[in-house]
Tab-separated table of C-alpha atoms in Angstrom:
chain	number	residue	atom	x	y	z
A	3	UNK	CA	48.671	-4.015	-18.301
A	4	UNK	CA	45.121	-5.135	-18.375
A	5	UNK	CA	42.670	-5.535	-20.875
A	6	UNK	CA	40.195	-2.951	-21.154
A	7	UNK	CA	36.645	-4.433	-20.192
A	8	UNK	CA	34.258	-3.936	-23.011
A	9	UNK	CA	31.534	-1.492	-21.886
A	10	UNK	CA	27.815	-3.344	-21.631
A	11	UNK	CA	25.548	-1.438	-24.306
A	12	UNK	CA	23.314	0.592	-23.977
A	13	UNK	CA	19.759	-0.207	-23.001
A	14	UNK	CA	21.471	-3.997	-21.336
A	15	UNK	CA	21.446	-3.240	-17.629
A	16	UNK	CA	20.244	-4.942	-14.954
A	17	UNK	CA	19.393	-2.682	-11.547
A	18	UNK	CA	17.956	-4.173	-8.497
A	19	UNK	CA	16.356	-1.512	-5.719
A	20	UNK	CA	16.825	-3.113	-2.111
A	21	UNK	CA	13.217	-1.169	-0.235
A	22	UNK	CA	12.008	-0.961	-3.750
A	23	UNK	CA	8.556	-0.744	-2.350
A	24	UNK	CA	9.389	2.138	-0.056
A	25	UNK	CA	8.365	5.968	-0.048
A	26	UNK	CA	11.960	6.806	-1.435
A	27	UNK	CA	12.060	3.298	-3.254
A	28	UNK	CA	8.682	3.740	-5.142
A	29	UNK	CA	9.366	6.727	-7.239
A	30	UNK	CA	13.203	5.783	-7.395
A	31	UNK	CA	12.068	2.412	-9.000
A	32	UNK	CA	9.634	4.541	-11.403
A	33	UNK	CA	12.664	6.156	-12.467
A	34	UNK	CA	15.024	3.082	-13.624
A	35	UNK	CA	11.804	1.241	-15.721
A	36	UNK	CA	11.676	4.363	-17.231
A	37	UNK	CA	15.028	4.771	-18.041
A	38	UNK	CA	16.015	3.101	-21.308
A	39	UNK	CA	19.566	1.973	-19.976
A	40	UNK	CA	17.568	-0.701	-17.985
A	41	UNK	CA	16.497	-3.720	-19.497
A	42	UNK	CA	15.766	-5.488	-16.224
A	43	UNK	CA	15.032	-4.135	-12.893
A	44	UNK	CA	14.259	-6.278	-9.582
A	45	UNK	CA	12.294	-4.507	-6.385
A	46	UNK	CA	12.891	-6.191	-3.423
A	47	UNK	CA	11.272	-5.692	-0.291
A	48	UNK	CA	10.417	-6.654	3.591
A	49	UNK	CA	6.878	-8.192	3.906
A	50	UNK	CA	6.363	-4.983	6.131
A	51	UNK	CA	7.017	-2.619	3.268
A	52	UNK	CA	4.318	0.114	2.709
A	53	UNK	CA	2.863	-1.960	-0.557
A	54	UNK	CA	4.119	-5.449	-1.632
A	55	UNK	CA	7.481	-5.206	-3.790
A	56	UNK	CA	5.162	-7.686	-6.181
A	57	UNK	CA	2.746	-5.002	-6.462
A	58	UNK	CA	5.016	-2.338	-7.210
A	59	UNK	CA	6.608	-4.625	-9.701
A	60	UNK	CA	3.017	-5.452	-11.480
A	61	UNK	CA	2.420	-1.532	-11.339
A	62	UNK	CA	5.838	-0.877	-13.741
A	63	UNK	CA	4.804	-3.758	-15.564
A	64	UNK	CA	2.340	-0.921	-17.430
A	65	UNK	CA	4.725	1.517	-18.160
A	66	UNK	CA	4.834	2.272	-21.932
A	67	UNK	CA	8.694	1.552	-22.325
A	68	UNK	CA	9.028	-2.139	-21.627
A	69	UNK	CA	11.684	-3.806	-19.385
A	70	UNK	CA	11.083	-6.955	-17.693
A	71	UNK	CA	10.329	-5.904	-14.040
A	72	UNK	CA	10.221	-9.240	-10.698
A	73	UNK	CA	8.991	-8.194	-7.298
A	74	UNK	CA	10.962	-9.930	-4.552
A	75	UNK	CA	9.889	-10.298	-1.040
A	76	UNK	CA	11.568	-11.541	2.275
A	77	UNK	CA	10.443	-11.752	5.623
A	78	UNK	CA	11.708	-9.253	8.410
A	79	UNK	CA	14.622	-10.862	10.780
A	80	UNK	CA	15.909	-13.324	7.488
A	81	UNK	CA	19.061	-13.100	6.014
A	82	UNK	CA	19.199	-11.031	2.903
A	83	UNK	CA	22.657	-13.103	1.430
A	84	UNK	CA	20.045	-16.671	1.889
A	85	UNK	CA	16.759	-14.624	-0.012
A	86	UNK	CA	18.673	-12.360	-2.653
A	87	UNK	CA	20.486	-14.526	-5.385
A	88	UNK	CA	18.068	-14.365	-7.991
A	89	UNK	CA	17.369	-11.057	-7.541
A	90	UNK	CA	20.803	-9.430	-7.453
A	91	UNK	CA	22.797	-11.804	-9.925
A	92	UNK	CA	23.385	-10.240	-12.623
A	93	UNK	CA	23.751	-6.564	-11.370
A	94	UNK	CA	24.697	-3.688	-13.173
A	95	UNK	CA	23.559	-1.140	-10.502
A	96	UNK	CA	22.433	-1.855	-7.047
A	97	UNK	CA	20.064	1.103	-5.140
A	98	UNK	CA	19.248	0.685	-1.308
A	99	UNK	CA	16.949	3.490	-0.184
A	100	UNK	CA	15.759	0.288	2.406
A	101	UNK	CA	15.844	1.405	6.322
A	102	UNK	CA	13.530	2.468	8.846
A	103	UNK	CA	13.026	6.174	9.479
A	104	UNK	CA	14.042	7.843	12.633
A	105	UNK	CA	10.912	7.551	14.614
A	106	UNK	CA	9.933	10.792	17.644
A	107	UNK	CA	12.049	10.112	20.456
A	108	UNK	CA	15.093	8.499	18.507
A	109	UNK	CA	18.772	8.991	18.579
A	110	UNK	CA	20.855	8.650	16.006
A	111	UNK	CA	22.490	6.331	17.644
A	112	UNK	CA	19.537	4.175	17.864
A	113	UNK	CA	18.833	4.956	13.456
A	114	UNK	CA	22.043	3.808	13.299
A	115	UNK	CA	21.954	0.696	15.056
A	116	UNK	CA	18.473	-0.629	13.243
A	117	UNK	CA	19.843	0.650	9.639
A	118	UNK	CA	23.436	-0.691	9.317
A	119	UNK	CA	22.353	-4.120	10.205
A	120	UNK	CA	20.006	-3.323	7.439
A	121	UNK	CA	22.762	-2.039	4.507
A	122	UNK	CA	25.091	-4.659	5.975
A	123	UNK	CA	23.151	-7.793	5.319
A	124	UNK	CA	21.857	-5.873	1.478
A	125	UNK	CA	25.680	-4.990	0.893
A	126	UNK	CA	27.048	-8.483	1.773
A	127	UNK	CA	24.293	-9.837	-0.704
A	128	UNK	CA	25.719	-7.706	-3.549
A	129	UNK	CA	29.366	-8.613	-2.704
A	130	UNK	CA	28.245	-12.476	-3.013
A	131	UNK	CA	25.715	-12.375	-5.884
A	132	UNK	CA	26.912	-9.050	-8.193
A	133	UNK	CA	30.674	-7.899	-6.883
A	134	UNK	CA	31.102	-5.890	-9.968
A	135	UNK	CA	27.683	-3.920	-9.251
A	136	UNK	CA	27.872	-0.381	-8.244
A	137	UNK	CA	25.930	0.527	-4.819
A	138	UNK	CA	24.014	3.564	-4.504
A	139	UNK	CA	23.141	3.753	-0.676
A	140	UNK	CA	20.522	5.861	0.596
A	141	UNK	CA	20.483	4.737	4.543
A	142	UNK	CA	20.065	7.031	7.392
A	143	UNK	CA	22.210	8.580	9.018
A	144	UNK	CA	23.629	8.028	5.589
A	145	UNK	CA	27.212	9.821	6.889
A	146	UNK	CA	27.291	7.330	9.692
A	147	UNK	CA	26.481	4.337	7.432
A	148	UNK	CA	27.972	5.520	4.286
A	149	UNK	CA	31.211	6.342	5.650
């Protein structure tokens, strides 16, 4: 039999949001620095993103409860599992609301196509650089890339 693991305590947690800087990341990212489980929380983001992942980042920086909050940027077309160590080591909880939304004209197939590359490269990341971390994914279609 194995040892039980000892559980982390309270208010020790490290999450990271992959599109951290998105219109489902932004709020979701308000959320964890507000939550007092969190003691550090990464946003990472594409240099496309809607606001800089830095920015959202300082912005949580001013909430009332403190935790220590990093922006983390990477260019479109890199490789998240070359960019992502710092950011993701250490991972408690990993949330990916990252992915492009399904534009007038596009399939499914086509959402599909654009956002599994997307959660593959974030979710090979986590399994190099936090393996223990639980993933939360919010990709569309999420029951074709959540399977």
């Amino acid at each position: 039999a194995r040892a039980a693991k000892e559980p982390k305590p309270a208010g020790n947690f490290k999450v990271c949001v992959c599109g951290g800087a998105g219109g489902i990341g932004q709020p979701l990212s308000l959320l964890m620095g507000m939550d007092t489980n969190i003691k550090e929380l990464s946003i990472f983001d594409l240099n496309v993103a809607m606001v800089p992942p830095e920015g959202v980042a300082a912005d949580l920086g001013h909430l009332e409860r403190k935790c220590k909050v990093t922006g983390y940027v990477m260019e479109v077309g890199k490789n998240p599992i070359v960019f992502l160590e710092e950011c993701l080591t250490g991972c408690d909880l990993v949330l990916i609301p990252a992915g492009m939304p399904r534009k007038p004209g596009m399939t499914r197939d086509d959402l599909f196509k654009v956002n599994a590359d997307i959660a593959k490269g974030i979710v090979e990341a986590c399994a190099k650089y936090c393996p223990k971390a639980v993933l939360g994914m919010i990709v569309n279609p999420v029951n074709s890339v959540v399977p």
